[in-house]
GROMACS .gro file of C-alpha atoms in nm:
model
  380
    1MET     CA    1 -15.118   6.398  -4.999
    2LYS     CA    2 -15.274   6.731  -5.098
    3ILE     CA    3 -15.093   7.063  -5.144
    4SER     CA    4 -15.091   7.398  -5.322
    5ILE     CA    5 -14.741   7.521  -5.409
    6LEU     CA    6 -14.581   7.814  -5.591
    7LYS     CA    7 -14.468   7.703  -5.938
    8ASN     CA    8 -14.130   7.885  -5.932
    9GLU     CA    9 -14.024   7.726  -5.603
   10LEU     CA   10 -14.128   7.376  -5.714
   11ASN     CA   11 -13.963   7.416  -6.056
   12GLU     CA   12 -13.633   7.534  -5.902
   13SER     CA   13 -13.620   7.232  -5.669
   14ILE     CA   14 -13.707   6.994  -5.953
   15GLN     CA   15 -13.425   7.137  -6.167
   16HIS     CA   16 -13.179   7.076  -5.880
   17VAL     CA   17 -13.275   6.716  -5.802
   18SER     CA   18 -13.327   6.608  -6.165
   19LYS     CA   19 -12.948   6.628  -6.212
   20ALA     CA   20 -12.933   6.295  -6.025
   21ILE     CA   21 -13.166   6.118  -6.270
   22SER     CA   22 -12.987   5.873  -6.499
   23SER     CA   23 -13.135   5.774  -6.835
   24ARG     CA   24 -12.938   5.449  -6.818
   25THR     CA   25 -13.088   5.307  -6.501
   26THR     CA   26 -13.272   4.974  -6.521
   27ILE     CA   27 -13.443   5.029  -6.185
   28PRO     CA   28 -13.789   5.181  -6.253
   29ILE     CA   29 -13.817   5.365  -5.918
   30LEU     CA   30 -13.490   5.557  -5.991
   31THR     CA   31 -13.646   5.713  -6.303
   32GLY     CA   32 -13.868   5.910  -6.067
   33ILE     CA   33 -13.855   6.203  -5.825
   34LYS     CA   34 -13.979   6.136  -5.473
   35LEU     CA   35 -14.200   6.400  -5.309
   36GLU     CA   36 -14.248   6.391  -4.932
   37VAL     CA   37 -14.491   6.637  -4.776
   38SER     CA   38 -14.487   6.718  -4.405
   39HIS     CA   39 -14.632   7.016  -4.218
   40GLN     CA   40 -14.285   7.180  -4.243
   41GLY     CA   41 -14.276   7.172  -4.624
   42VAL     CA   42 -14.198   6.956  -4.929
   43THR     CA   43 -13.883   6.745  -4.976
   44LEU     CA   44 -13.785   6.633  -5.327
   45THR     CA   45 -13.532   6.351  -5.376
   46ALA     CA   46 -13.372   6.191  -5.681
   47SER     CA   47 -13.094   5.929  -5.703
   48ASP     CA   48 -12.899   5.717  -5.950
   49THR     CA   49 -12.711   5.526  -5.673
   50ASP     CA   50 -12.386   5.716  -5.749
   51ILE     CA   51 -12.532   6.054  -5.661
   52SER     CA   52 -12.842   6.153  -5.466
   53ILE     CA   53 -12.984   6.506  -5.446
   54GLN     CA   54 -13.243   6.630  -5.199
   55SER     CA   55 -13.406   6.972  -5.202
   56PHE     CA   56 -13.635   7.115  -4.933
   57ILE     CA   57 -13.910   7.371  -4.995
   58PRO     CA   58 -14.025   7.524  -4.663
   59ALA     CA   59 -14.397   7.586  -4.613
   60GLU     CA   60 -14.316   7.948  -4.531
   61ASN     CA   61 -14.024   8.179  -4.601
   62ASP     CA   62 -13.998   8.529  -4.450
   63SER     CA   63 -14.369   8.505  -4.351
   64HIS     CA   64 -14.466   8.435  -4.717
   65THR     CA   65 -14.660   8.114  -4.776
   66ILE     CA   66 -14.489   7.891  -5.034
   67VAL     CA   67 -14.675   7.566  -4.972
   68LYS     CA   68 -15.029   7.528  -4.837
   69ILE     CA   69 -15.047   7.178  -4.690
   70ASP     CA   70 -15.390   7.018  -4.667
   71GLN     CA   71 -15.269   6.661  -4.623
   72PRO     CA   72 -14.914   6.523  -4.574
   73GLY     CA   73 -14.800   6.220  -4.774
   74SER     CA   74 -14.554   6.103  -5.036
   75VAL     CA   75 -14.530   5.974  -5.393
   76VAL     CA   76 -14.271   5.906  -5.665
   77LEU     CA   77 -14.347   6.071  -6.000
   78PRO     CA   78 -14.182   5.989  -6.336
   79ALA     CA   79 -13.905   6.249  -6.369
   80LYS     CA   80 -13.898   6.287  -6.746
   81PHE     CA   81 -14.262   6.398  -6.765
   82PHE     CA   82 -14.275   6.575  -6.427
   83VAL     CA   83 -13.972   6.797  -6.502
   84GLU     CA   84 -14.115   6.911  -6.836
   85ILE     CA   85 -14.479   6.959  -6.738
   86ILE     CA   86 -14.417   7.170  -6.426
   87LYS     CA   87 -14.209   7.415  -6.636
   88LYS     CA   88 -14.496   7.452  -6.884
   89LEU     CA   89 -14.790   7.497  -6.647
   90PRO     CA   90 -14.974   7.828  -6.700
   91SER     CA   91 -15.043   7.956  -6.349
   92LYS     CA   92 -14.813   8.076  -6.066
   93GLU     CA   93 -14.974   7.824  -5.829
   94ILE     CA   94 -14.995   7.447  -5.869
   95HIS     CA   95 -15.239   7.215  -5.690
   96MET     CA   96 -15.138   6.852  -5.636
   97GLU     CA   97 -15.333   6.565  -5.489
   98VAL     CA   98 -15.236   6.198  -5.458
   99LYS     CA   99 -15.525   5.951  -5.436
  100GLU     CA  100 -15.557   5.573  -5.411
  101GLY     CA  101 -15.297   5.369  -5.603
  102PHE     CA  102 -15.069   5.677  -5.617
  103GLN     CA  103 -15.283   5.835  -5.889
  104THR     CA  104 -15.161   6.196  -5.886
  105TYR     CA  105 -15.373   6.490  -6.002
  106ILE     CA  106 -15.200   6.818  -6.091
  107SER     CA  107 -15.390   7.133  -6.181
  108SER     CA  108 -15.277   7.487  -6.268
  109GLY     CA  109 -15.508   7.748  -6.416
  110SER     CA  110 -15.737   7.562  -6.655
  111THR     CA  111 -15.488   7.275  -6.704
  112GLU     CA  112 -15.553   6.939  -6.539
  113ILE     CA  113 -15.311   6.645  -6.552
  114GLN     CA  114 -15.328   6.291  -6.418
  115ILE     CA  115 -15.003   6.097  -6.359
  116VAL     CA  116 -14.959   5.737  -6.244
  117GLY     CA  117 -14.723   5.759  -5.947
  118LEU     CA  118 -14.507   5.492  -5.783
  119ASP     CA  119 -14.486   5.365  -5.426
  120PRO     CA  120 -14.240   5.586  -5.228
  121GLU     CA  121 -14.160   5.293  -4.996
  122GLU     CA  122 -13.961   5.139  -5.283
  123PHE     CA  123 -13.737   5.446  -5.316
  124PRO     CA  124 -13.385   5.392  -5.174
  125VAL     CA  125 -13.300   5.548  -4.839
  126LEU     CA  126 -13.039   5.824  -4.854
  127PRO     CA  127 -12.692   5.740  -4.715
  128SER     CA  128 -12.644   5.793  -4.344
  129ILE     CA  129 -12.338   6.012  -4.287
  130GLU     CA  130 -12.168   6.097  -3.957
  131GLU     CA  131 -12.077   6.463  -3.971
  132ASN     CA  132 -11.736   6.437  -3.804
  133ASP     CA  133 -11.512   6.572  -4.080
  134THR     CA  134 -11.682   6.888  -4.210
  135ILE     CA  135 -11.521   7.175  -4.396
  136SER     CA  136 -11.673   7.496  -4.536
  137LEU     CA  137 -11.561   7.701  -4.834
  138PRO     CA  138 -11.712   7.974  -5.051
  139GLY     CA  139 -11.922   7.840  -5.339
  140ASP     CA  140 -11.739   8.045  -5.604
  141LEU     CA  141 -11.404   7.903  -5.488
  142LEU     CA  142 -11.536   7.545  -5.511
  143LYS     CA  143 -11.679   7.613  -5.860
  144ASN     CA  144 -11.345   7.759  -5.967
  145MET     CA  145 -11.148   7.461  -5.838
  146ILE     CA  146 -11.378   7.223  -6.027
  147LYS     CA  147 -11.358   7.427  -6.349
  148GLN     CA  148 -10.979   7.451  -6.334
  149THR     CA  149 -10.927   7.074  -6.298
  150ALA     CA  150 -11.229   6.881  -6.436
  151PHE     CA  151 -11.123   6.918  -6.801
  152SER     CA  152 -10.821   6.693  -6.733
  153ILE     CA  153 -11.016   6.388  -6.616
  154SER     CA  154 -11.013   6.072  -6.825
  155THR     CA  155 -11.322   5.981  -7.027
  156GLN     CA  156 -11.212   5.616  -7.050
  157GLU     CA  157 -11.420   5.393  -6.823
  158THR     CA  158 -11.141   5.130  -6.842
  159THR     CA  159 -10.963   5.322  -6.565
  160PRO     CA  160 -11.256   5.446  -6.349
  161ILE     CA  161 -11.032   5.612  -6.088
  162LEU     CA  162 -10.898   5.857  -6.350
  163THR     CA  163 -11.253   5.970  -6.438
  164GLY     CA  164 -11.249   6.144  -6.100
  165ILE     CA  165 -11.079   6.437  -5.929
  166LEU     CA  166 -10.848   6.354  -5.641
  167TRP     CA  167 -10.900   6.550  -5.318
  168ASN     CA  168 -10.639   6.592  -5.046
  169LEU     CA  169 -10.664   6.807  -4.736
  170ALA     CA  170 -10.362   6.851  -4.509
  171ASP     CA  171 -10.219   7.145  -4.311
  172ASN     CA  172 -10.509   7.372  -4.416
  173GLU     CA  173 -10.439   7.313  -4.788
  174PHE     CA  174 -10.726   7.172  -4.993
  175LYS     CA  175 -10.594   7.035  -5.324
  176PHE     CA  176 -10.764   6.901  -5.640
  177THR     CA  177 -10.573   6.687  -5.893
  178ALA     CA  178 -10.697   6.548  -6.226
  179THR     CA  179 -10.513   6.355  -6.498
  180ASP     CA  180 -10.591   6.137  -6.800
  181ARG     CA  181 -10.223   6.029  -6.833
  182HIS     CA  182 -10.167   6.280  -7.118
  183ARG     CA  183 -10.220   6.594  -6.911
  184LEU     CA  184 -10.254   6.697  -6.549
  185ALA     CA  185 -10.423   6.984  -6.365
  186THR     CA  186 -10.380   7.079  -5.999
  187ARG     CA  187 -10.552   7.355  -5.803
  188ALA     CA  188 -10.506   7.422  -5.433
  189ALA     CA  189 -10.670   7.659  -5.187
  190ARG     CA  190 -10.589   7.751  -4.830
  191LEU     CA  191 -10.877   7.680  -4.590
  192GLU     CA  192 -10.829   7.833  -4.246
  193GLY     CA  193 -10.973   7.649  -3.949
  194THR     CA  194 -10.933   7.299  -4.091
  195GLU     CA  195 -10.635   7.199  -3.872
  196ASN     CA  196 -10.827   6.906  -3.722
  197VAL     CA  197 -10.958   6.773  -4.054
  198GLN     CA  198 -10.738   6.570  -4.287
  199PHE     CA  199 -10.814   6.331  -4.570
  200ALA     CA  200 -10.634   6.175  -4.865
  201ASN     CA  201 -10.727   5.968  -5.173
  202ILE     CA  202 -11.084   6.100  -5.184
  203VAL     CA  203 -11.176   6.067  -5.554
  204ILE     CA  204 -11.506   6.201  -5.685
  205ALA     CA  205 -11.627   6.153  -6.043
  206GLY     CA  206 -11.560   6.460  -6.257
  207LYS     CA  207 -11.908   6.449  -6.415
  208THR     CA  208 -12.060   6.448  -6.063
  209LEU     CA  209 -11.862   6.758  -5.965
  210ASN     CA  210 -11.966   6.931  -6.288
  211GLU     CA  211 -12.331   6.865  -6.197
  212LEU     CA  212 -12.267   6.995  -5.845
  213SER     CA  213 -12.114   7.311  -5.993
  214LYS     CA  214 -12.443   7.387  -6.173
  215ILE     CA  215 -12.634   7.380  -5.842
  216ILE     CA  216 -12.398   7.613  -5.650
  217PRO     CA  217 -12.555   7.963  -5.664
  218ASP     CA  218 -12.363   8.257  -5.811
  219GLN     CA  219 -12.391   8.443  -5.481
  220ASN     CA  220 -12.087   8.369  -5.269
  221MET     CA  221 -12.268   8.123  -5.042
  222LEU     CA  222 -12.076   7.887  -4.814
  223VAL     CA  223 -12.081   7.520  -4.908
  224ASP     CA  224 -12.042   7.266  -4.625
  225ILE     CA  225 -11.864   6.944  -4.724
  226VAL     CA  226 -11.890   6.631  -4.509
  227VAL     CA  227 -11.647   6.347  -4.590
  228ALA     CA  228 -11.740   5.997  -4.474
  229ASP     CA  229 -11.613   5.643  -4.549
  230ASN     CA  230 -11.754   5.604  -4.899
  231GLN     CA  231 -11.968   5.916  -4.943
  232VAL     CA  232 -11.925   6.292  -4.957
  233LEU     CA  233 -12.216   6.520  -4.869
  234PHE     CA  234 -12.241   6.879  -4.996
  235LYS     CA  235 -12.480   7.115  -4.817
  236ILE     CA  236 -12.585   7.415  -5.026
  237ASP     CA  237 -12.860   7.623  -4.866
  238LYS     CA  238 -13.167   7.392  -4.877
  239VAL     CA  239 -13.004   7.135  -5.108
  240LEU     CA  240 -12.822   6.818  -4.999
  241PHE     CA  241 -12.599   6.659  -5.265
  242TYR     CA  242 -12.460   6.311  -5.190
  243SER     CA  243 -12.182   6.160  -5.400
  244ARG     CA  244 -12.020   5.820  -5.388
  245ILE     CA  245 -11.640   5.815  -5.353
  246LEU     CA  246 -11.474   5.619  -5.635
  247ASP     CA  247 -11.307   5.290  -5.539
  248GLY     CA  248 -10.933   5.243  -5.595
  249ILE     CA  249 -10.603   5.418  -5.532
  250TYR     CA  250 -10.525   5.729  -5.736
  251PRO     CA  251 -10.177   5.716  -5.896
  252ASP     CA  252  -9.896   5.921  -5.739
  253THR     CA  253  -9.864   6.217  -5.976
  254SER     CA  254  -9.602   6.405  -5.773
  255ARG     CA  255  -9.319   6.214  -5.941
  256ILE     CA  256  -9.399   6.351  -6.288
  257ILE     CA  257  -9.383   6.718  -6.182
  258PRO     CA  258  -9.030   6.853  -6.254
  259THR     CA  259  -8.865   7.083  -6.002
  260THR     CA  260  -8.594   7.227  -6.232
  261TYR     CA  261  -8.629   7.354  -6.590
  262LYS     CA  262  -8.396   7.402  -6.888
  263THR     CA  263  -8.619   7.666  -7.052
  264GLU     CA  264  -8.872   7.913  -6.907
  265LEU     CA  265  -9.089   8.148  -7.114
  266THR     CA  266  -9.316   8.418  -6.972
  267LEU     CA  267  -9.598   8.498  -7.215
  268ASP     CA  268  -9.920   8.698  -7.244
  269THR     CA  269 -10.198   8.441  -7.179
  270LYS     CA  270 -10.457   8.596  -7.415
  271LYS     CA  271 -10.214   8.643  -7.707
  272LEU     CA  272 -10.081   8.287  -7.669
  273SER     CA  273 -10.435   8.148  -7.654
  274GLU     CA  274 -10.543   8.334  -7.968
  275SER     CA  275 -10.229   8.228  -8.158
  276ILE     CA  276 -10.270   7.859  -8.069
  277ASP     CA  277 -10.641   7.878  -8.148
  278ARG     CA  278 -10.559   7.991  -8.503
  279ALA     CA  279 -10.300   7.714  -8.543
  280TYR     CA  280 -10.552   7.464  -8.404
  281LEU     CA  281 -10.789   7.532  -8.697
  282LEU     CA  282 -10.541   7.371  -8.938
  283SER     CA  283 -10.417   7.097  -8.706
  284ARG     CA  284 -10.778   6.995  -8.640
  285GLU     CA  285 -10.823   6.922  -9.012
  286GLU     CA  286 -10.537   6.670  -8.992
  287LYS     CA  287 -10.715   6.509  -8.694
  288THR     CA  288 -10.386   6.527  -8.501
  289ASN     CA  289 -10.427   6.864  -8.324
  290ILE     CA  290 -10.045   6.893  -8.339
  291VAL     CA  291  -9.907   7.246  -8.309
  292ARG     CA  292  -9.536   7.330  -8.294
  293MET     CA  293  -9.367   7.592  -8.078
  294GLN     CA  294  -9.004   7.698  -8.107
  295THR     CA  295  -8.790   7.976  -7.968
  296LEU     CA  296  -8.636   8.217  -8.222
  297GLU     CA  297  -8.277   8.342  -8.228
  298GLN     CA  298  -8.386   8.706  -8.242
  299GLY     CA  299  -8.615   8.654  -7.939
  300GLY     CA  300  -8.980   8.556  -7.926
  301ILE     CA  301  -9.138   8.227  -8.025
  302GLU     CA  302  -9.291   8.081  -8.339
  303ILE     CA  303  -9.626   7.899  -8.335
  304SER     CA  304  -9.702   7.686  -8.643
  305SER     CA  305  -9.919   7.404  -8.776
  306SER     CA  306  -9.992   7.248  -9.112
  307SER     CA  307 -10.254   7.050  -9.302
  308SER     CA  308 -10.172   6.838  -9.606
  309GLU     CA  309 -10.492   6.960  -9.773
  310LEU     CA  310 -10.526   7.319  -9.655
  311GLY     CA  311 -10.171   7.448  -9.611
  312LYS     CA  312  -9.973   7.604  -9.325
  313VAL     CA  313 -10.008   7.869  -9.057
  314ARG     CA  314  -9.713   8.036  -8.887
  315GLU     CA  315  -9.688   8.335  -8.657
  316GLU     CA  316  -9.440   8.496  -8.424
  317LEU     CA  317  -9.519   8.596  -8.069
  318GLU     CA  318  -9.336   8.829  -7.833
  319VAL     CA  319  -9.195   8.685  -7.512
  320ILE     CA  320  -9.212   8.888  -7.192
  321ASP     CA  321  -8.921   8.697  -7.039
  322PHE     CA  322  -8.695   8.415  -7.155
  323LYS     CA  323  -8.454   8.201  -6.950
  324GLY     CA  324  -8.246   7.903  -7.051
  325GLU     CA  325  -8.188   7.703  -7.368
  326PRO     CA  326  -8.355   7.733  -7.714
  327LEU     CA  327  -8.636   7.483  -7.765
  328LYS     CA  328  -8.854   7.324  -8.034
  329ILE     CA  329  -9.155   7.124  -7.917
  330SER     CA  330  -9.485   6.978  -8.048
  331PHE     CA  331  -9.803   6.937  -7.846
  332ASN     CA  332 -10.178   6.870  -7.861
  333SER     CA  333 -10.326   7.215  -7.921
  334LYS     CA  334 -10.669   7.109  -7.790
  335TYR     CA  335 -10.511   7.016  -7.455
  336MET     CA  336 -10.321   7.346  -7.447
  337LEU     CA  337 -10.636   7.549  -7.524
  338ASP     CA  338 -10.829   7.366  -7.249
  339VAL     CA  339 -10.568   7.492  -7.001
  340LEU     CA  340 -10.551   7.846  -7.139
  341LYS     CA  341 -10.932   7.880  -7.113
  342VAL     CA  342 -10.929   7.832  -6.735
  343ILE     CA  343 -10.621   8.045  -6.657
  344GLU     CA  344 -10.737   8.378  -6.512
  345SER     CA  345 -10.387   8.527  -6.486
  346GLU     CA  346 -10.290   8.776  -6.762
  347GLN     CA  347  -9.944   8.621  -6.788
  348LEU     CA  348  -9.815   8.266  -6.754
  349VAL     CA  349  -9.486   8.079  -6.744
  350ILE     CA  350  -9.432   7.783  -6.977
  351ALA     CA  351  -9.141   7.571  -6.855
  352PHE     CA  352  -8.961   7.278  -7.021
  353THR     CA  353  -8.696   7.031  -6.917
  354GLY     CA  354  -8.637   6.905  -7.272
  355MET     CA  355  -8.799   6.814  -7.604
  356MET     CA  356  -8.979   6.502  -7.483
  357SER     CA  357  -9.031   6.607  -7.123
  358PRO     CA  358  -9.358   6.739  -6.979
  359ILE     CA  359  -9.464   7.095  -7.065
  360ILE     CA  360  -9.539   7.288  -6.745
  361LEU     CA  361  -9.784   7.582  -6.741
  362LYS     CA  362  -9.789   7.808  -6.436
  363PRO     CA  363 -10.022   8.113  -6.417
  364LEU     CA  364  -9.821   8.406  -6.275
  365ASP     CA  365 -10.102   8.532  -6.048
  366GLN     CA  366 -10.225   8.185  -5.949
  367THR     CA  367  -9.939   8.025  -5.759
  368ASN     CA  368 -10.184   7.759  -5.635
  369SER     CA  369 -10.238   7.622  -5.991
  370LEU     CA  370 -10.017   7.407  -6.211
  371TYR     CA  371 -10.080   7.229  -6.541
  372ILE     CA  372  -9.884   6.965  -6.731
  373ILE     CA  373  -9.915   6.851  -7.095
  374LEU     CA  374  -9.711   6.568  -7.242
  375PRO     CA  375  -9.546   6.663  -7.575
  376TYR     CA  376  -9.570   6.476  -7.906
  377ARG     CA  377  -9.277   6.308  -8.076
  378THR     CA  378  -9.282   6.422  -8.440
  379THR     CA  379  -9.058   6.338  -8.734
  380ASN     CA  380  -8.980   6.699  -8.823
   0.00000   0.00000   0.00000
């Protein structure tokens, strides 16, 4: 293998695929990035068995030469060193040559590097996926759906299924659900032209989707999603991102979502967020994160928290609209702030069915989103 390649193009591809490298793997070949050179261009692949990412660099793009190919071939290079060194090379062009025993020589400007490569034949083959069930959606919509649900996944590996986000697609509605049993986030989007595609109980690890989100460009590029038996493939421009589907049945969360409420408050999202953030500073010191909210007789609500060492904070907040019974409730302010950070609507409705019933948050301008937080039982 012998090539000359533009540094920026190679570095961008390396950054994409390196997101699949796991520091915990015990399989030496998976600590590397596989390079395959053909006359069409260079393909980079990395995998940790749960996710695999492949990025293609074409030899030419818009009649500009990106890769000059003298000799096709392949090699696996240690990712940790390869990722760092390519970023730091001095020249815009990089020359690479693989010789006997996978000894790899890299030169750029006056810098010369020798790396001991690994046999590419030992690298695992990427999953084979039949592209029967394919859907397309704008990249910014997919990023948004991930952002507005991923914070609610469980971090406890004792229940692996809850570390993922549940996907359902039926009747043109694509829905994400995430819960850690203390809170729940749902986000749906209407996808036209998906009448013939349906799936349920597709659960993908939240950390995987967060890594995917970093690869999706800011330009509103379409992302193709292919769902197979135990894998999902994302196609983003010249990047292929494979993810394993988590094993198990996701719990039925529909039963915990109330349909009627005793109290409904419409509030300014930003003002509520700032008020709870101030109360959180004290509650954090107690290591409980407990903040209290209660309706006031003269209208409005009171937000308060206390710390045995620091003192108390209390403030009143105007309510845009109020329906139903007076209420006094305690909740985890960190969970509440996580929700408020991802709500893009200027106003939201907070609904309650009682003191120890779930707290429902509904953004006014995002009818396709709903959030639930379980309250705390406190002695006062």
